[in-house]
Short mmCIF file of C-alpha atoms in Angstrom, two decimals:
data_model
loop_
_atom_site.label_atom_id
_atom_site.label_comp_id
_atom_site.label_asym_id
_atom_site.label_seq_id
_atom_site.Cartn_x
_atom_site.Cartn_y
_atom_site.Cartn_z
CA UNK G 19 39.50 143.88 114.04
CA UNK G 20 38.04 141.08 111.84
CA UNK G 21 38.21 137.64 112.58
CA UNK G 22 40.87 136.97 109.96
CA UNK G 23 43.05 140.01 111.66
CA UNK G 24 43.02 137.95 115.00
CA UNK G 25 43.74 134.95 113.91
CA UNK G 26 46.07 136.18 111.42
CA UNK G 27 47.81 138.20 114.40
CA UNK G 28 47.66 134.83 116.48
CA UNK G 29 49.44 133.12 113.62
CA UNK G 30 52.22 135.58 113.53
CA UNK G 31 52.70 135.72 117.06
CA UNK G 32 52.79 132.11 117.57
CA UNK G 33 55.77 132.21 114.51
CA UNK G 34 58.04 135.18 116.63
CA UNK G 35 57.28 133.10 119.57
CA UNK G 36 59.10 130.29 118.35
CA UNK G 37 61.82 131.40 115.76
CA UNK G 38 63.09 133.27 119.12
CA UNK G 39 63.20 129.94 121.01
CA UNK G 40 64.80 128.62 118.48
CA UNK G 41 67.40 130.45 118.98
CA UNK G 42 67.01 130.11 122.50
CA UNK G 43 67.60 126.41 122.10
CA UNK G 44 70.38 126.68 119.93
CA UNK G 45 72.19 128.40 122.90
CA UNK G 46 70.95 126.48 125.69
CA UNK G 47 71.02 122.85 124.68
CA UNK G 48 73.93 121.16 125.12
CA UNK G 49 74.93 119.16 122.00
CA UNK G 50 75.50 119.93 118.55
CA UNK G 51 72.69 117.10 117.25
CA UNK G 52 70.26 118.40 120.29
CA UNK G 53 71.22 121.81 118.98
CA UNK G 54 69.91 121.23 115.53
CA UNK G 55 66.43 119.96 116.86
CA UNK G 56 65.62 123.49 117.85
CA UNK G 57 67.66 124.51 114.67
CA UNK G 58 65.45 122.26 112.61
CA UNK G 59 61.94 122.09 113.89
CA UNK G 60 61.15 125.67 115.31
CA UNK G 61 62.90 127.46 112.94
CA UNK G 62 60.83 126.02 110.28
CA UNK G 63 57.51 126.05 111.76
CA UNK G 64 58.55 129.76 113.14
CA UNK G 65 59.01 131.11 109.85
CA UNK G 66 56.36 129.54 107.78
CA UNK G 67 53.69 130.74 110.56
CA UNK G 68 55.40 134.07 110.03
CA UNK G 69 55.12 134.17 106.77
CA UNK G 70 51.90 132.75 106.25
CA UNK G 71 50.50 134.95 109.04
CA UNK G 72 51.39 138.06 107.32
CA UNK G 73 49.15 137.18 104.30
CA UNK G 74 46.29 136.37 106.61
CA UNK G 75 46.98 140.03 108.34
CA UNK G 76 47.47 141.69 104.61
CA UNK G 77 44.42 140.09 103.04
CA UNK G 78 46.48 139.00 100.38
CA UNK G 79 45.78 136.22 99.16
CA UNK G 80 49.06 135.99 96.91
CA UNK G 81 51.18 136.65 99.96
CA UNK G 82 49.43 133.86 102.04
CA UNK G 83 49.99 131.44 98.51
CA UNK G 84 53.59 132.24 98.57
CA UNK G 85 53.60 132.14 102.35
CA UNK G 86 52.49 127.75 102.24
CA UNK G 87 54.91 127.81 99.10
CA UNK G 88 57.54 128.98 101.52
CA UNK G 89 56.08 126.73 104.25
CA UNK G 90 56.31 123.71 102.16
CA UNK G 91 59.51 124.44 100.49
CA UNK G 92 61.52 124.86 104.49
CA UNK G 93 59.43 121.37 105.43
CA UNK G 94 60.65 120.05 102.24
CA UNK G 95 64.29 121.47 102.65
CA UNK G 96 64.73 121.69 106.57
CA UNK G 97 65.08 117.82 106.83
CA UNK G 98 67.69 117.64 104.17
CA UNK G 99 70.21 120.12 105.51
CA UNK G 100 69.24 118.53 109.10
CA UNK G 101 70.29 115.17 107.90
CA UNK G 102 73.42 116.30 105.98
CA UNK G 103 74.74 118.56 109.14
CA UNK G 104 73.59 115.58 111.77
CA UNK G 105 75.52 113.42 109.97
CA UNK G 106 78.74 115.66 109.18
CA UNK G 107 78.90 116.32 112.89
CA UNK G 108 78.18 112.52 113.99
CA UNK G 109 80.99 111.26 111.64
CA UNK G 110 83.08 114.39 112.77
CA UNK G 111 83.04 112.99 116.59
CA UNK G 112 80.24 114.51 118.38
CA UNK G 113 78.97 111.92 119.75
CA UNK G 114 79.54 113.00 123.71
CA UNK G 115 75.88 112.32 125.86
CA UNK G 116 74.67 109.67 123.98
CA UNK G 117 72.94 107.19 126.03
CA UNK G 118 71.96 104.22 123.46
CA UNK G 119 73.83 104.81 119.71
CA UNK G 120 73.09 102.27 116.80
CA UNK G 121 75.36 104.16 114.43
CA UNK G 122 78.77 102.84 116.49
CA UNK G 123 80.53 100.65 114.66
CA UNK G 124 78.75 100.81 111.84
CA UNK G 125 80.71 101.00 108.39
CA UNK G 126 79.04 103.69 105.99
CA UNK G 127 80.33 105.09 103.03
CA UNK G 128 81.37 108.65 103.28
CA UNK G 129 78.86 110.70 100.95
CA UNK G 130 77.26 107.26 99.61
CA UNK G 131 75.58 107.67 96.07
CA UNK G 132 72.51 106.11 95.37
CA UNK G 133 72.32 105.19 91.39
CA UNK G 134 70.65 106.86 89.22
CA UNK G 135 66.77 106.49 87.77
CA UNK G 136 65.95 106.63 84.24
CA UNK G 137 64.64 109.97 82.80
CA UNK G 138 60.73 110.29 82.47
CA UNK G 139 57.82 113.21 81.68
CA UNK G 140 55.20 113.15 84.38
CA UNK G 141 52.24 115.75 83.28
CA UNK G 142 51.02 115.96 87.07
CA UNK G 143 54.53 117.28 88.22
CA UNK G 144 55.44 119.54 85.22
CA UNK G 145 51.49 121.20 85.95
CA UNK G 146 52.41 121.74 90.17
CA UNK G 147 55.34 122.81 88.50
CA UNK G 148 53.87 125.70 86.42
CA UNK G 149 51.36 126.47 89.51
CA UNK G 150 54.45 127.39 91.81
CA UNK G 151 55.73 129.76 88.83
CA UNK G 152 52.38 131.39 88.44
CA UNK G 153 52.36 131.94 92.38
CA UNK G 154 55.49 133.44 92.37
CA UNK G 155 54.62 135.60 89.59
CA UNK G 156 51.46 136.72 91.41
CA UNK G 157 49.62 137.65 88.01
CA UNK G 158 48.69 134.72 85.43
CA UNK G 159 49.18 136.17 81.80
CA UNK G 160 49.34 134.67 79.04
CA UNK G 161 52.92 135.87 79.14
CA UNK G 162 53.76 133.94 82.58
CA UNK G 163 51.88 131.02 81.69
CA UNK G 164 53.38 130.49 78.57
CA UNK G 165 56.79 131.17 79.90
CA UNK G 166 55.89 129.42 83.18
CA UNK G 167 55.09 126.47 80.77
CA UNK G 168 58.03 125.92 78.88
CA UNK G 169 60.16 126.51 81.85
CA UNK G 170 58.13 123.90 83.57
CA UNK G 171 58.89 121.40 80.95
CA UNK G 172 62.43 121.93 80.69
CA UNK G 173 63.15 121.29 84.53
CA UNK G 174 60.78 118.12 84.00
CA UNK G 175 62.68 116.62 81.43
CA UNK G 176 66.15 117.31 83.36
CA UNK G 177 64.63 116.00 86.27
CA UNK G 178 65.16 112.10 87.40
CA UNK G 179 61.84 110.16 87.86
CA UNK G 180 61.90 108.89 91.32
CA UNK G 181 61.48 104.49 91.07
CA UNK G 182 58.47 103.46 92.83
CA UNK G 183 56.03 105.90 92.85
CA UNK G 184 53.00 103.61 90.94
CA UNK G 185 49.70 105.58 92.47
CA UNK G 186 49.16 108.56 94.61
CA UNK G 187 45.69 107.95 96.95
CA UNK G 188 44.26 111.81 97.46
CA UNK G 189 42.32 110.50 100.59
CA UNK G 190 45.35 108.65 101.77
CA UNK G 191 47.54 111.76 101.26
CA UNK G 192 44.75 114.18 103.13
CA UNK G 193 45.15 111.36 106.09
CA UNK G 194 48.79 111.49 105.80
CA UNK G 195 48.61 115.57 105.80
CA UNK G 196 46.99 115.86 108.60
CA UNK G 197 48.57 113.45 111.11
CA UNK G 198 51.41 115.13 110.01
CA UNK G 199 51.05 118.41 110.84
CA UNK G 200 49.53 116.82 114.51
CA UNK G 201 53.04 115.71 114.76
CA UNK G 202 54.77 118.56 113.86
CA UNK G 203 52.55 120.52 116.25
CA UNK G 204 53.73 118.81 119.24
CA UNK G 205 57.25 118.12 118.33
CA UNK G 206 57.17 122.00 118.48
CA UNK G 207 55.91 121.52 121.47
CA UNK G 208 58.46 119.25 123.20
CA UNK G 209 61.47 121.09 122.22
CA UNK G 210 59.80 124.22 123.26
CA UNK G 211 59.03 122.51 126.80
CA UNK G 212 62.48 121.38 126.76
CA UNK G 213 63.87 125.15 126.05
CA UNK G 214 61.90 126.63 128.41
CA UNK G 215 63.00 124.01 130.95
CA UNK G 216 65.61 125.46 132.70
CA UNK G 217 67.59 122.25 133.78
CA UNK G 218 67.22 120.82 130.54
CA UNK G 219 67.17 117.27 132.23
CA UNK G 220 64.47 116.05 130.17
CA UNK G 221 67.22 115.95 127.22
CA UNK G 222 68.50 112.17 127.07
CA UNK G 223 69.68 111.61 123.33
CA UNK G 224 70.25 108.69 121.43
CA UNK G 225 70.69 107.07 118.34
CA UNK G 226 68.39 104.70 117.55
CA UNK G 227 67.83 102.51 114.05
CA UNK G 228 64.80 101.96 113.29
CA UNK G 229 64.07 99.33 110.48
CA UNK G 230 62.07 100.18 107.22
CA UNK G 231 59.99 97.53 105.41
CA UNK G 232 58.66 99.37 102.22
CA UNK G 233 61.11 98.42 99.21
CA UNK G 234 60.34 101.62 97.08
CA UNK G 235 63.19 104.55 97.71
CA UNK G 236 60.53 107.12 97.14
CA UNK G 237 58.23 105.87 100.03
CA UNK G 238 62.03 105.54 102.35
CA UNK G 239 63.32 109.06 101.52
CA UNK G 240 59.62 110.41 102.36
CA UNK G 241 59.81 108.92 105.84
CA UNK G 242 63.39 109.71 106.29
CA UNK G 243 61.89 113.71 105.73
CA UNK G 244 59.09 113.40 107.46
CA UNK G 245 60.91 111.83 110.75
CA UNK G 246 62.57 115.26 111.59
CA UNK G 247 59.69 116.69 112.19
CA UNK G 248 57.85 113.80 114.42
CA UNK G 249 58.07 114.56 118.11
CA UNK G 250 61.59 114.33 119.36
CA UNK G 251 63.40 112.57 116.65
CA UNK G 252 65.93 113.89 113.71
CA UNK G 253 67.20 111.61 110.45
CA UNK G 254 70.94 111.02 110.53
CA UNK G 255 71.18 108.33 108.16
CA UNK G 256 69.36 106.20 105.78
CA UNK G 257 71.03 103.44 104.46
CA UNK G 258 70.09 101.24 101.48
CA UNK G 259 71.18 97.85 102.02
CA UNK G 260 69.89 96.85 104.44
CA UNK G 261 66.77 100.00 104.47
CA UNK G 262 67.23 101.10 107.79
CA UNK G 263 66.97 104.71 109.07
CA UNK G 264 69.25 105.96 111.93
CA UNK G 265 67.12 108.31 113.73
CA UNK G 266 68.61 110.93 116.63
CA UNK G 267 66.42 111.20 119.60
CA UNK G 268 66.01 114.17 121.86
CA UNK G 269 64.13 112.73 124.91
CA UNK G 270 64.81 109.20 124.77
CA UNK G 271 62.91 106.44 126.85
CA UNK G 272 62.91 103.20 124.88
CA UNK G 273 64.09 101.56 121.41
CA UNK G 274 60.46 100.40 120.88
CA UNK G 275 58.95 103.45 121.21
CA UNK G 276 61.20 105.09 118.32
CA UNK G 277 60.50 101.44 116.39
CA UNK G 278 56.44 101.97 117.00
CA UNK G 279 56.81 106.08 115.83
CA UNK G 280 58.65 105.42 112.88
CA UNK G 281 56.91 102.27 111.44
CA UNK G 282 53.36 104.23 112.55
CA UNK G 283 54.68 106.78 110.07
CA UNK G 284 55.89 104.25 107.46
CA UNK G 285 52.04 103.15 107.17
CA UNK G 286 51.13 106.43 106.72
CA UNK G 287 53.30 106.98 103.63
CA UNK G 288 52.53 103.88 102.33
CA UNK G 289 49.13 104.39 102.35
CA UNK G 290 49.26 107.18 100.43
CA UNK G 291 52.06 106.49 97.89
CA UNK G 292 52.85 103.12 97.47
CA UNK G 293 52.03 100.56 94.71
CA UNK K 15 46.59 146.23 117.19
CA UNK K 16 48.41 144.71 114.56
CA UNK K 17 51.44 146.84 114.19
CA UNK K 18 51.77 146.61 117.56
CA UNK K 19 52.27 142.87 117.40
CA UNK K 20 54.16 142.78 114.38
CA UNK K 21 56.60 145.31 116.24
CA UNK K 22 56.52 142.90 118.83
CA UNK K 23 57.70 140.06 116.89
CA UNK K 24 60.52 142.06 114.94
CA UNK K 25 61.84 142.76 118.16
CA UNK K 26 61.61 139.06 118.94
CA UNK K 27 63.21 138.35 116.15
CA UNK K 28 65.81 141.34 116.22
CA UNK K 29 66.60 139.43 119.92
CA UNK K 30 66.60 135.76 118.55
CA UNK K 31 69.41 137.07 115.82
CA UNK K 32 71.41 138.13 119.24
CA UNK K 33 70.97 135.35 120.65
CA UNK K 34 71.72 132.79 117.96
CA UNK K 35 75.22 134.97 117.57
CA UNK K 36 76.02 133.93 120.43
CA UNK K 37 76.01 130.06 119.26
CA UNK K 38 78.32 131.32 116.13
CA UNK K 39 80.62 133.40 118.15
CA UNK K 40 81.20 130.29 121.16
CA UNK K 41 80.98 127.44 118.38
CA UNK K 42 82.85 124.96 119.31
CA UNK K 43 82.98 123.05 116.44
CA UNK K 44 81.93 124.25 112.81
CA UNK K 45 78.50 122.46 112.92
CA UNK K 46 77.68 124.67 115.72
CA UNK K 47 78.51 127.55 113.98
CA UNK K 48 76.61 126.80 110.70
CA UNK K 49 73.36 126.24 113.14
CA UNK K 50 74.12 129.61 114.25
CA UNK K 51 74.23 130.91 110.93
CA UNK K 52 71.45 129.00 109.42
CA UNK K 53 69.56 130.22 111.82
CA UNK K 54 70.43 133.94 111.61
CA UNK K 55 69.27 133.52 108.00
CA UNK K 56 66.21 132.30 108.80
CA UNK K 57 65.06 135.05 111.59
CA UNK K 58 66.35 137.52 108.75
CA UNK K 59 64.26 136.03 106.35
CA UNK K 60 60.94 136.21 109.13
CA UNK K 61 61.99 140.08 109.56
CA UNK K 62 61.69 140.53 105.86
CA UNK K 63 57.96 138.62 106.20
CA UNK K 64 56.91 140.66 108.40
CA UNK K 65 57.60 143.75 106.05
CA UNK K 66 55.08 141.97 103.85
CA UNK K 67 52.51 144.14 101.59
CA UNK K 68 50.97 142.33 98.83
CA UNK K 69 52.16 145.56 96.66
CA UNK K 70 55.68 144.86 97.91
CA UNK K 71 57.70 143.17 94.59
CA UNK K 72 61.10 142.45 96.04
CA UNK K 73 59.63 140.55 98.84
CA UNK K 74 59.11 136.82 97.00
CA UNK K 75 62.65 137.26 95.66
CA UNK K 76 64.10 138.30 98.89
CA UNK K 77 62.40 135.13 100.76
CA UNK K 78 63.20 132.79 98.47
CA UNK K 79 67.09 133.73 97.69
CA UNK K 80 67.75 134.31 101.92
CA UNK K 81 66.16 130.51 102.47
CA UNK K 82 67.64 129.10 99.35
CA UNK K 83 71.44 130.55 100.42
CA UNK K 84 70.79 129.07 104.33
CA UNK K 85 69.57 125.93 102.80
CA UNK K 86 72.60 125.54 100.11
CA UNK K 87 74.99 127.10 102.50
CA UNK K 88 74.38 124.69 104.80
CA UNK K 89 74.79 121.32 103.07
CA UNK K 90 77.87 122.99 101.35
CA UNK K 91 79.54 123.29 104.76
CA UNK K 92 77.97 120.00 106.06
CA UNK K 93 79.78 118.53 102.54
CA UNK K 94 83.13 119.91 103.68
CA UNK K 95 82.59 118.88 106.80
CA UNK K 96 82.80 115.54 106.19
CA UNK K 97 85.00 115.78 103.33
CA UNK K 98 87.93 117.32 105.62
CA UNK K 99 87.09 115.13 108.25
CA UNK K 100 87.57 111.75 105.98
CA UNK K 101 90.64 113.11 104.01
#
């Protein structure tokens, strides 16, 4: 066995390992927005180690491309549907074992709509655009690029340009990379502890709002992603006016704490995207 | 070596898809149920992973339509949700 075999083996493991406690959690825990951290986190993380595991293992080195494709698309999408589900189920009453909740009271608009941005052609995005098409094709020809291309520029040009994104910083966005795949390390971590715990009595959830001080949408909706998969905490609601994000907490000790997390991650994003 | 694990981790998975059944069958409320389900999708699409051959065509399109459908399928209902619950 090679080196890449074990660690590819290790990789896959560590994914069946915690898609199954996932589902573990999903049974065990008691509430339906403690449910969806297991839901959420370890599903995620489960199947992109799968998947990018089995490329290691098959020396493939399309597979393992697809295999972070898949991995960022479920980081990218995992949030969203975690968000839109928290929040269906937090409006729809399930509220029961909540020991600190910012969200009573407050008045939100059912399915609020944020207005629209102008339409714009960004070369950067239409080319990662055109590399995802050529890994999913597996075989650059001039065929695939060329289709890949115009493809590419037709979903740019339908696409909305997201207000506020002035400069990316590459060393800023390594930085930001890499603290946050620390933190979604160990927020695997704690809900796995708290699966595997058999009294659960580590699980004391809250609501907490934690207050945003960027003013560009694209640097709030980034954090907002990015919070589900910090250690312990979920997105249930970002509002606008005033920017604050209501954040569901799995093992709650203190408002500050959440404040401190989320603001630490706020710099992070700044850093690397704002003007 | 390896097929051994990946065997291993099928089964894992094969059990995880039991399990998470379990949450869909008891619910109690339709959120529970779609965690359930989003979940199922999502140990279905690691079983197809672990298939993987770099020769193997269908298995991009298979990944990407089974986490695309648990991801749509899932704000859909979450849409509903709250839609029935504020009518």
């Amino acid at each position: 066995m090679s080196a890449l075999d074990v660690l590819g083996t290790v990789v896959m493991a560590a994914g069946g390992a915690l898609s199954l406690l996932a589902a573990i959690g999903i049974v065990v825990f008691p509430t339906t927005l403690a449910r969806m951290h297991a839901a959420t986190k370890s599903a995620s993380l489960g199947l992109a180690l799968l998947a990018i595991g089995i490329g290691i293992v098959a020396e493939g080195w399309g597979l393992f491309a697809v295999g972070l494709l898949l991995a960022a698309f479920l980081f990218g999408t995992a949030p969203i549907s975690g968000h839109m589900l928290g929040r269906a189920a937090y409006f729809a009453g399930q509220t029961e074992g909540l020991v600190h909740d910012d969200l009573a009271g407050v008045d939100l608009r059912p399915l609020h709509v944020v207005e629209r941005a102008e339409r714009g052609f960004s070369v950067p995005r239409w080319f990662l655009l055109l590399v995802v098409w050529v890994v999913f094709w597996r075989d650059p020809t001039v065929a695939v690029l060329a289709g890949g291309a115009i493809v590419a520029a037709i979903v740019e040009m339908l696409l909305t340009t997201t207000p506020g994104v002035t400069r990316v910083r590459p060393a800023a966005v390594i930085v930001f990379l890499v603290r946050y795949f620390g933190m979604v390390v160990v927020s695997n971590l704690r809900v796995a502890r708290e699966v595997l715990n058999p009294g659960h009595d580590g699980i004391r959830e809250a609501i907490v709002a934690a207050p945003l001080s960027t003013d560009s949408i694209f640097v709030a909706t980034l954090v907002a992603n990015a919070i589900t998969f910090t250690p312990g905490t979920l997105t249930v609601e970002l509002t606008d006016d005033p920017r604050v994000v209501y954040v569901h907490v799995l093992q709650f000790s203190s408002v500050e704490e959440i404040h401190e997390q989320v603001a630490d991650l706020e710099r992070l994003v700044s850093a690397a995207f704002a003007a | 070596m390896i097929e051994t694990v990946i065997l291993v981790v099928q089964v894992a998975l094969g059990i995880g898809g039991l399990v998470a059944l379990v949450r869909v069958i008891r619910g109690p409320s339709l959120a529970d149920r779609i965690i359930g389900l989003d979940l199922l999708l999502l140990l279905l699409a690691g079983g197809v992973a672990t298939t993987g051959h770099p020769e193997e065509d269908l298995l991009v399109p298979v990944l990407i339509v089974v986490t695309l459908i648990a991801f749509a399928g899932t704000i859909i209902v979450a849409r509903f949700i709250e839609w029935r619950d504020t009518e």
